[in-house]
Amino acid sequence: YMASHSSDCGDSTTACVNSVSKGAFHVGQGCNNGVAAVDGKGKTLQAGWMRLCVEDDSQVKVEPTSSDCGETLSGCGGWQKKGRWHTVPGSCTSGPEAVGLSGSTFESGWVSLCVNAQRFPPVNPSSIHHKTLFGYQGWFAAPGDGANVGWRHWFKADSTPTPGNATFDLWPDMSELDADEQFSTSMTLPNGQPANVFSSAIQKTVRRHFQWLAETGNDGVFLQRFASELIDPAHFALRNKITANVAAGATEHGRVFALMYDVSGIQNANFQLQGVAGIQSDWEYLVDTMGMIDSPAYLHQDGKPVVALWGLGFTDRPGTAAQAKQLIDYFQTNAAPKYRAYVVGGVPFHWRTSDPQVKPGFLPVFEKYDLVSPWSVGRYPNTTAFDNNFSTIQGDKSYTTAKGMGYAPVAWPGFSWVNLKKSFDKFNQIPRNGGKFFWHQAKKLHSIKPTFLFIAMFDEVDESTAMFKAATQSSQTPTTGTWLHLGQDGYNLPSDWYLRLGGAITGAMDGRYTPKGELPFDPP
């Protein structure tokens, strides 16, 4: 980022806190001439030195992109643009209006700050604090992807890929994926091309997802692992492959990941075997055989690997309070030291109080977690309803602080599941409103200073909470069927819009700025 360093007019401000200075640039001249420079949002800067701050091992450069004097330059050599700054307006015949520390000069005009996306500042894996972490389902499969499980989470299992068999609403943006990452459906796009989807079994695709996270400045993910699937050899193998793919993508792009066990789908009668013993055995397999927590990208806290347990204590999920306590105790104290972990609990929204979603007697269990993350997806249909629930969130934060626990609320972009539920009133059930719904949540959740922020989800298209790159208009969705796209509410948005919003709240979480406004920036 660029930060004020010292002003020719006598002021001096701290710059590059917790960063490494990679260069300094001077804007304007003279203390009595008013504004010396202005950024892309119209914020004014006084004449003086500006410092460019990045973390170690990142490559950055500043290049002119367009000149007020008539020239248009390419700028940044294809690197990702991360911000724009305008040098002081002036006469085109009066010479350069900005000069770099090296003596290089710029004409009056826009300058782009560029960061090499492959070397975006790496995320610190030693702490969960002040991060934003997406839920990553990683559950997509397709015939021909090598997983041998057929369609999963695009269409009903063992069915044909038609609109009537679809189980998802939000259509993914497939424009960047190579031919070997695309799997055909029976549908076509308006331009006559086949309507294709992807598979989480393909490492190139998962690595690409982590590149998107890096390019937009997001920290990482909780990889979902469904305990009910682990008894099936084919699904066990697929889940292990996806875990390896995530580790490779996170390592390559300097992101972090941690594992989240989801107990959904296990029968109560089988929970001791699958939900308690099964999860313990699986964790030891991941540690010993796959070496998962040895990955340089695996997230740790207090010197221990982070693991999350989602669904214990929900009335519609399996397990008794005694079984849940047994599982948490395993990770915290009863397992051999090399298997012990910092345990995050995905709990019901009203986990502290009596509520139809919460099983009786679970509060002492929830209090055993190192950190709780109450599930809020679908809880409120608009920003007003969110505000009405905010006192509960504030109460959670006060309660967990008093108990010495961590707290991670959940933010999400919107909701739609017409194809999963086969009911048209479920289409665009909770509108995204161009990102304003998500940003309203994110900035208020930031205000309570949570341990970290959980974003639901990176790739959940069944319920259309996905934040990853998605179709932006109906011309990018199939000609048959009912599909959601990012322009559904009348906005013209880029496909990575919600990843950019995630990156913006990440910047707030790590202290770079205080989030304000209906959106952190205007759509391009």
XYZ file of C-alpha atoms in Angstrom:
524
model
C 0.000 0.000 0.000
C 1.017 3.643 -0.238
C 1.085 5.678 2.955
C 1.987 9.242 3.814
C 5.559 9.434 5.026
C 6.628 13.028 5.403
C 5.196 16.275 4.132
C 7.192 19.146 2.710
C 4.797 21.329 4.671
C 6.122 20.198 8.015
C 3.927 17.245 8.939
C 5.235 13.726 9.367
C 3.224 10.506 9.688
C 4.240 6.923 10.315
C 4.242 4.718 7.257
C 4.832 1.058 6.508
C 3.887 -0.293 9.946
C 4.711 -4.012 10.020
C 5.850 -3.798 6.424
C 9.022 -3.311 4.505
C 9.589 -0.084 2.624
C 10.259 -0.806 -1.042
C 10.417 2.735 -2.349
C 9.299 6.311 -1.919
C 7.680 8.720 -4.367
C 7.257 12.461 -4.195
C 4.085 14.294 -5.173
C 3.650 17.997 -5.850
C 5.595 20.942 -4.604
C 4.966 24.036 -2.532
C 3.002 24.354 0.717
C 0.625 27.126 -0.303
C -0.777 25.695 -3.508
C -3.485 23.541 -1.943
C -3.866 19.923 -2.980
C -0.698 18.364 -4.341
C -2.105 14.980 -5.391
C -5.330 13.002 -5.287
C -5.955 9.250 -5.145
C -8.470 7.258 -7.178
C -11.260 7.917 -4.683
C -10.619 11.651 -4.577
C -8.739 11.690 -1.262
C -6.326 14.611 -1.202
C -2.645 14.389 -0.393
C -0.341 17.231 0.557
C 2.970 17.769 -1.182
C 5.605 15.397 0.102
C 6.991 11.907 0.040
C 4.762 8.874 -0.274
C 6.120 5.497 0.785
C 5.286 2.269 -1.010
C 4.939 -0.555 1.525
C 4.898 -4.292 0.850
C 5.859 -7.398 2.770
C 9.038 -9.366 2.165
C 9.432 -11.375 -1.040
C 6.772 -9.384 -2.888
C 7.505 -7.773 -6.195
C 6.033 -4.354 -6.837
C 6.405 -1.586 -9.345
C 4.817 1.752 -10.106
C 4.187 2.694 -13.726
C 2.408 5.551 -15.440
C -0.854 4.364 -17.006
C -2.297 7.466 -18.641
C -1.065 10.992 -19.045
C -3.109 14.175 -18.906
C -0.911 15.321 -21.763
C -2.432 12.902 -24.248
C -0.342 9.767 -23.961
C -1.905 6.440 -23.019
C 0.530 3.855 -21.705
C -0.019 0.136 -21.131
C 1.073 0.192 -17.504
C 2.190 -2.600 -15.235
C 3.111 -5.174 -17.824
C 0.080 -7.337 -17.130
C 0.544 -7.380 -13.382
C -2.444 -7.032 -11.118
C -3.442 -3.422 -10.456
C -3.904 -2.715 -6.763
C -4.500 1.032 -6.727
C -4.180 4.260 -8.683
C -2.700 7.624 -7.796
C -2.842 10.869 -9.715
C 0.090 13.240 -9.720
C -0.629 16.906 -9.224
C -2.575 18.406 -12.148
C -0.488 20.879 -14.013
C 0.417 22.280 -17.379
C 1.608 19.807 -19.954
C 4.420 22.149 -20.942
C 5.805 22.652 -17.460
C 7.629 19.360 -17.226
C 7.332 16.404 -14.880
C 4.955 16.683 -11.944
C 6.254 13.778 -9.835
C 9.668 12.302 -9.222
C 10.749 8.993 -7.735
C 13.453 8.575 -5.117
C 15.777 7.343 -7.866
C 15.208 10.536 -9.799
C 12.791 9.010 -12.320
C 10.085 11.461 -13.355
C 6.406 11.095 -14.235
C 4.226 13.368 -16.306
C 1.033 14.633 -14.728
C -1.523 11.810 -14.849
C -2.561 8.506 -13.355
C 0.005 6.100 -11.916
C -0.829 2.450 -11.159
C 0.556 0.560 -8.200
C 1.070 -3.019 -9.335
C 1.747 -6.196 -7.369
C 2.891 -9.435 -8.952
C -0.037 -11.730 -8.137
C 2.251 -14.742 -7.919
C 4.155 -13.042 -5.116
C 1.366 -11.254 -3.298
C 2.350 -10.653 0.346
C 2.236 -14.108 1.975
C -0.099 -14.776 4.873
C 1.341 -15.621 8.289
C 0.241 -19.209 9.113
C 1.232 -19.037 12.796
C -1.875 -17.152 13.989
C -5.590 -17.155 13.290
C -5.990 -13.620 14.613
C -7.107 -10.714 12.390
C -7.751 -12.892 9.363
C -10.626 -13.519 6.981
C -11.123 -17.195 6.171
C -13.571 -18.588 3.630
C -15.347 -21.888 3.916
C -14.127 -24.023 1.000
C -16.493 -26.880 0.148
C -14.266 -28.482 -2.465
C -16.999 -31.011 -3.126
C -17.475 -30.795 -6.898
C -16.993 -33.817 -9.122
C -17.855 -34.712 -12.700
C -17.672 -37.788 -14.925
C -14.228 -37.978 -16.480
C -12.361 -36.150 -13.705
C -10.665 -39.329 -12.432
C -12.540 -39.387 -9.127
C -14.994 -42.069 -10.273
C -17.916 -40.736 -8.263
C -19.898 -39.178 -11.133
C -21.652 -35.858 -10.662
C -21.421 -34.289 -7.229
C -22.957 -30.947 -6.222
C -23.708 -29.894 -9.762
C -26.384 -32.444 -10.578
C -28.089 -35.294 -8.790
C -25.825 -38.292 -8.432
C -26.063 -40.830 -11.256
C -28.153 -38.427 -13.357
C -27.771 -36.565 -16.622
C -26.518 -32.933 -16.497
C -29.817 -31.255 -17.365
C -31.592 -28.287 -15.739
C -34.116 -30.602 -14.089
C -31.334 -32.518 -12.328
C -29.334 -29.452 -11.278
C -28.764 -28.881 -7.567
C -27.108 -25.450 -7.753
C -28.157 -21.904 -8.720
C -25.119 -19.632 -9.070
C -23.333 -20.265 -12.357
C -19.512 -20.198 -12.098
C -17.286 -18.043 -14.287
C -15.489 -20.600 -16.457
C -13.768 -18.122 -18.782
C -10.274 -18.515 -17.277
C -10.276 -22.305 -16.993
C -8.374 -24.345 -19.563
C -9.962 -27.093 -21.651
C -8.645 -29.820 -19.337
C -10.447 -28.159 -16.410
C -13.892 -28.083 -18.033
C -16.572 -30.769 -17.975
C -19.536 -30.686 -20.311
C -23.192 -30.521 -19.380
C -26.083 -31.095 -21.786
C -26.726 -27.329 -21.916
C -25.395 -24.535 -24.095
C -24.655 -20.862 -23.590
C -26.378 -18.119 -25.635
C -23.325 -17.934 -27.925
C -23.759 -21.596 -28.815
C -20.781 -22.805 -26.817
C -21.202 -25.718 -24.394
C -22.048 -24.838 -20.792
C -19.256 -26.399 -18.755
C -18.447 -26.748 -15.054
C -15.331 -27.722 -13.075
C -14.204 -30.452 -10.676
C -12.453 -30.076 -7.336
C -10.481 -33.208 -8.207
C -8.440 -31.222 -10.735
C -5.431 -29.711 -8.985
C -4.957 -26.986 -11.591
C -8.429 -25.644 -10.825
C -7.958 -25.655 -7.049
C -4.577 -23.953 -7.425
C -6.280 -21.352 -9.613
C -8.775 -20.705 -6.815
C -5.917 -19.875 -4.475
C -4.409 -17.602 -7.082
C -7.731 -15.715 -7.109
C -7.534 -15.430 -3.321
C -3.998 -14.061 -3.557
C -4.793 -11.629 -6.345
C -7.614 -10.116 -4.325
C -5.740 -10.018 -1.013
C -7.688 -12.699 0.883
C -6.066 -14.855 3.555
C -7.237 -18.427 3.086
C -9.848 -21.099 3.768
C -11.298 -23.713 6.064
C -11.440 -26.859 3.931
C -14.652 -28.784 4.622
C -14.333 -32.515 5.267
C -17.600 -34.378 5.663
C -17.226 -37.199 8.169
C -20.184 -39.087 6.665
C -18.247 -39.582 3.410
C -15.094 -41.028 4.897
C -16.381 -44.614 5.180
C -16.780 -44.816 1.381
C -13.434 -45.637 -0.298
C -14.103 -43.572 -3.434
C -15.163 -40.478 -1.507
C -12.328 -40.950 0.996
C -9.847 -40.992 -1.882
C -11.482 -37.935 -3.461
C -11.392 -35.988 -0.194
C -7.711 -36.833 0.224
C -6.975 -35.681 -3.308
C -8.805 -32.407 -2.717
C -6.900 -31.914 0.548
C -3.621 -32.337 -1.327
C -4.856 -29.924 -4.008
C -5.707 -27.288 -1.394
C -2.331 -27.696 0.314
C -0.588 -27.261 -3.040
C -2.637 -24.176 -3.980
C -2.269 -22.493 -0.595
C 1.480 -23.111 -0.511
C 2.031 -21.936 -4.070
C 0.179 -18.663 -3.540
C 1.118 -17.891 0.056
C -2.369 -18.451 1.512
C -3.353 -20.521 4.551
C -5.797 -23.364 5.154
C -7.159 -25.415 8.030
C -9.466 -28.411 8.205
C -13.136 -28.237 9.196
C -14.939 -31.491 9.985
C -18.682 -31.335 9.259
C -20.821 -33.938 11.035
C -23.837 -33.474 8.734
C -25.226 -36.659 7.255
C -24.178 -39.090 9.986
C -27.010 -41.065 11.580
C -27.364 -40.723 15.349
C -26.970 -44.464 15.801
C -23.623 -44.351 13.969
C -22.219 -41.190 15.528
C -19.904 -42.848 18.045
C -18.311 -44.865 15.243
C -18.260 -42.270 12.448
C -18.427 -38.975 14.284
C -16.151 -39.642 17.255
C -13.845 -42.562 16.503
C -14.022 -41.892 12.770
C -12.917 -38.260 13.020
C -10.142 -39.144 15.460
C -8.848 -41.872 13.177
C -9.099 -39.666 10.117
C -7.208 -36.813 11.796
C -4.386 -39.176 12.718
C -4.298 -40.388 9.108
C -4.045 -36.808 7.836
C -1.262 -36.034 10.317
C 0.750 -39.258 9.964
C 0.144 -40.419 6.408
C -0.612 -37.239 4.491
C 1.556 -34.933 6.593
C -1.119 -32.272 6.266
C -0.217 -30.152 9.277
C 3.423 -30.112 8.150
C 2.414 -28.059 5.133
C 3.919 -24.548 5.348
C 0.424 -23.252 4.566
C -1.388 -25.054 7.389
C -2.851 -22.593 9.901
C -1.699 -22.740 13.528
C -2.602 -20.935 16.736
C -0.709 -21.062 20.049
C 1.759 -23.418 18.401
C -0.941 -25.986 17.557
C -2.674 -26.787 14.274
C -6.173 -25.358 13.921
C -9.075 -27.749 13.401
C -12.785 -26.901 13.279
C -15.792 -29.047 14.187
C -19.037 -27.927 12.577
C -22.564 -29.016 13.494
C -22.291 -30.357 17.048
C -25.261 -29.212 19.133
C -27.593 -28.361 16.231
C -30.968 -30.062 16.681
C -30.879 -31.339 13.094
C -27.342 -32.751 13.412
C -26.206 -35.952 15.176
C -24.356 -36.473 18.453
C -25.016 -36.163 22.152
C -23.379 -33.648 24.468
C -21.253 -36.435 25.965
C -20.040 -37.533 22.519
C -19.282 -33.944 21.509
C -17.302 -33.426 24.723
C -15.373 -36.624 24.063
C -14.393 -35.412 20.592
C -13.316 -31.947 21.765
C -11.368 -33.463 24.682
C -9.510 -35.697 22.228
C -8.208 -32.720 20.260
C -7.428 -30.555 23.274
C -6.010 -32.927 25.897
C -6.534 -36.669 25.399
C -4.781 -37.298 22.095
C -1.040 -37.824 21.859
C 0.669 -34.397 21.785
C 1.343 -34.467 18.050
C -2.405 -34.694 17.338
C -3.566 -31.948 19.693
C -5.119 -28.874 18.146
C -6.648 -25.459 18.652
C -10.354 -26.230 18.227
C -12.861 -23.965 16.478
C -16.559 -24.751 16.915
C -19.138 -24.049 14.238
C -22.165 -23.584 16.513
C -25.834 -22.509 16.196
C -26.517 -18.774 16.032
C -28.251 -18.738 19.434
C -25.706 -21.060 21.023
C -25.789 -19.244 24.390
C -29.556 -19.396 24.880
C -32.445 -21.815 24.645
C -33.440 -21.968 21.004
C -35.157 -24.502 18.720
C -31.882 -24.865 16.775
C -29.861 -25.836 19.881
C -29.918 -29.170 21.669
C -30.433 -28.904 25.443
C -27.368 -29.231 27.633
C -24.812 -28.124 25.033
C -23.689 -24.778 26.486
C -20.954 -26.418 28.639
C -19.808 -28.225 25.487
C -19.678 -25.015 23.438
C -17.674 -23.358 26.202
C -14.983 -26.014 25.810
C -14.082 -24.748 22.335
C -11.073 -22.467 22.003
C -13.173 -20.323 19.653
C -16.818 -20.345 18.561
C -18.198 -19.290 15.184
C -22.023 -19.031 15.242
C -23.679 -19.939 11.934
C -25.778 -17.085 10.528
C -26.364 -18.001 6.873
C -30.043 -17.456 6.040
C -30.661 -15.920 9.456
C -31.577 -12.455 8.144
C -33.004 -11.495 4.726
C -31.727 -7.910 4.577
C -29.551 -5.360 6.348
C -32.373 -4.230 8.641
C -32.858 -7.767 9.916
C -29.107 -8.097 10.391
C -29.088 -4.929 12.499
C -31.925 -6.372 14.585
C -29.754 -9.426 15.318
C -26.583 -7.472 15.963
C -27.167 -7.234 19.720
C -26.910 -11.044 19.848
C -23.541 -10.865 18.103
C -22.330 -8.151 20.478
C -23.470 -10.298 23.401
C -21.545 -13.248 21.985
C -18.374 -11.200 21.772
C -18.685 -9.962 25.357
C -19.464 -13.468 26.614
C -16.538 -15.146 24.840
C -14.120 -12.420 25.908
C -15.131 -12.919 29.527
C -14.640 -16.680 29.161
C -11.225 -16.305 27.497
C -12.542 -17.750 24.217
C -12.108 -16.569 20.660
C -15.024 -15.400 18.535
C -15.486 -15.493 14.754
C -18.825 -14.274 13.334
C -19.964 -15.233 9.840
C -20.551 -12.882 6.884
C -22.201 -14.049 3.649
C -23.267 -12.410 0.363
C -26.839 -13.616 -0.303
C -28.890 -16.770 -0.772
C -30.677 -18.723 -3.524
C -31.497 -22.433 -3.849
C -34.329 -22.870 -6.324
C -32.700 -25.852 -8.065
C -31.768 -27.610 -4.831
C -35.256 -27.196 -3.360
C -37.217 -27.300 -6.647
C -39.301 -24.341 -5.550
C -39.181 -21.122 -7.537
C -39.861 -18.924 -4.509
C -36.359 -19.901 -3.371
C -34.750 -18.125 -6.344
C -32.668 -15.119 -5.264
C -34.373 -15.521 -1.907
C -31.949 -13.132 -0.180
C -30.616 -10.675 -2.792
C -26.967 -9.641 -2.787
C -27.799 -6.053 -3.728
C -24.525 -5.593 -5.574
C -22.436 -6.509 -2.518
C -24.080 -4.020 -0.151
C -25.655 -6.818 1.912
C -22.263 -8.466 2.461
C -20.392 -5.240 3.111
C -22.966 -4.036 5.651
C -22.404 -7.221 7.639
C -18.641 -7.208 7.252
C -18.038 -3.643 8.414
C -20.288 -4.010 11.485
C -18.740 -7.359 12.395
C -15.322 -5.745 12.072
C -16.373 -3.112 14.601
C -16.609 -5.651 17.441
C -12.994 -6.730 16.868
C -13.553 -10.463 16.319
C -10.682 -12.923 16.493
C -11.184 -13.573 12.787
C -14.022 -13.291 10.285
C -15.485 -16.408 8.669
C -16.865 -15.807 5.170
C -19.470 -18.260 3.914
C -18.482 -19.476 1.422
C -15.824 -19.498 -1.303
C -17.467 -22.012 -3.645
C -20.969 -22.809 -2.300
C -23.180 -22.563 -5.393
C -25.917 -24.915 -4.115
C -27.160 -22.170 -1.780
C -25.513 -19.418 -3.854
C -23.359 -18.035 -1.067
C -20.228 -18.428 -3.205
C -17.813 -15.495 -3.243
C -15.608 -16.820 -6.057
C -15.699 -15.690 -9.679
C -19.198 -16.205 -11.061
C -21.173 -15.379 -14.197
C -21.916 -11.673 -14.332
C -24.956 -11.653 -16.631
C -27.487 -13.988 -18.254
C -25.420 -14.176 -21.459
C -22.905 -16.262 -19.477
C -25.470 -18.770 -18.181
C -27.226 -21.612 -20.054
C -30.186 -20.880 -22.302
C -32.292 -23.451 -20.443
C -32.953 -23.678 -16.718
C -32.986 -21.106 -13.920
C -29.624 -19.631 -12.959
C -28.363 -16.850 -10.737
C -25.668 -14.396 -11.874
C -23.968 -11.431 -10.225
C -25.977 -8.883 -12.201
C -29.274 -10.305 -10.952
C -30.162 -7.216 -8.911
C -29.426 -4.731 -11.677
C -25.713 -4.190 -11.072
C -22.916 -4.374 -13.637
C -20.177 -6.168 -11.715
C -16.917 -7.943 -12.584
C -16.792 -11.670 -11.889
C -14.343 -11.230 -8.990
C -16.375 -8.495 -7.293
C -17.077 -10.475 -4.122
C -13.464 -11.600 -3.834
C -12.499 -7.925 -3.997
C -14.945 -7.188 -1.186
C -13.380 -10.032 0.786
C -9.965 -8.496 0.191
C -11.248 -5.140 1.397
C -12.496 -6.513 4.709
C -9.225 -8.451 5.018
C -7.439 -5.109 4.837
C -9.646 -3.825 7.636
C -9.097 -6.937 9.760
C -5.328 -6.551 9.630
C -5.556 -2.890 10.535
C -4.917 -1.097 7.264
C -8.079 0.993 7.379
C -11.531 1.362 8.927
C -14.356 0.185 6.643
C -16.978 2.797 5.782
C -19.791 3.453 3.336
C -22.248 1.227 1.497
C -19.303 -0.280 -0.393
C -15.550 0.106 0.062
C -15.133 1.190 -3.548
C -17.260 1.785 -6.613
C -17.776 -0.945 -9.215
C -15.370 -0.408 -12.138
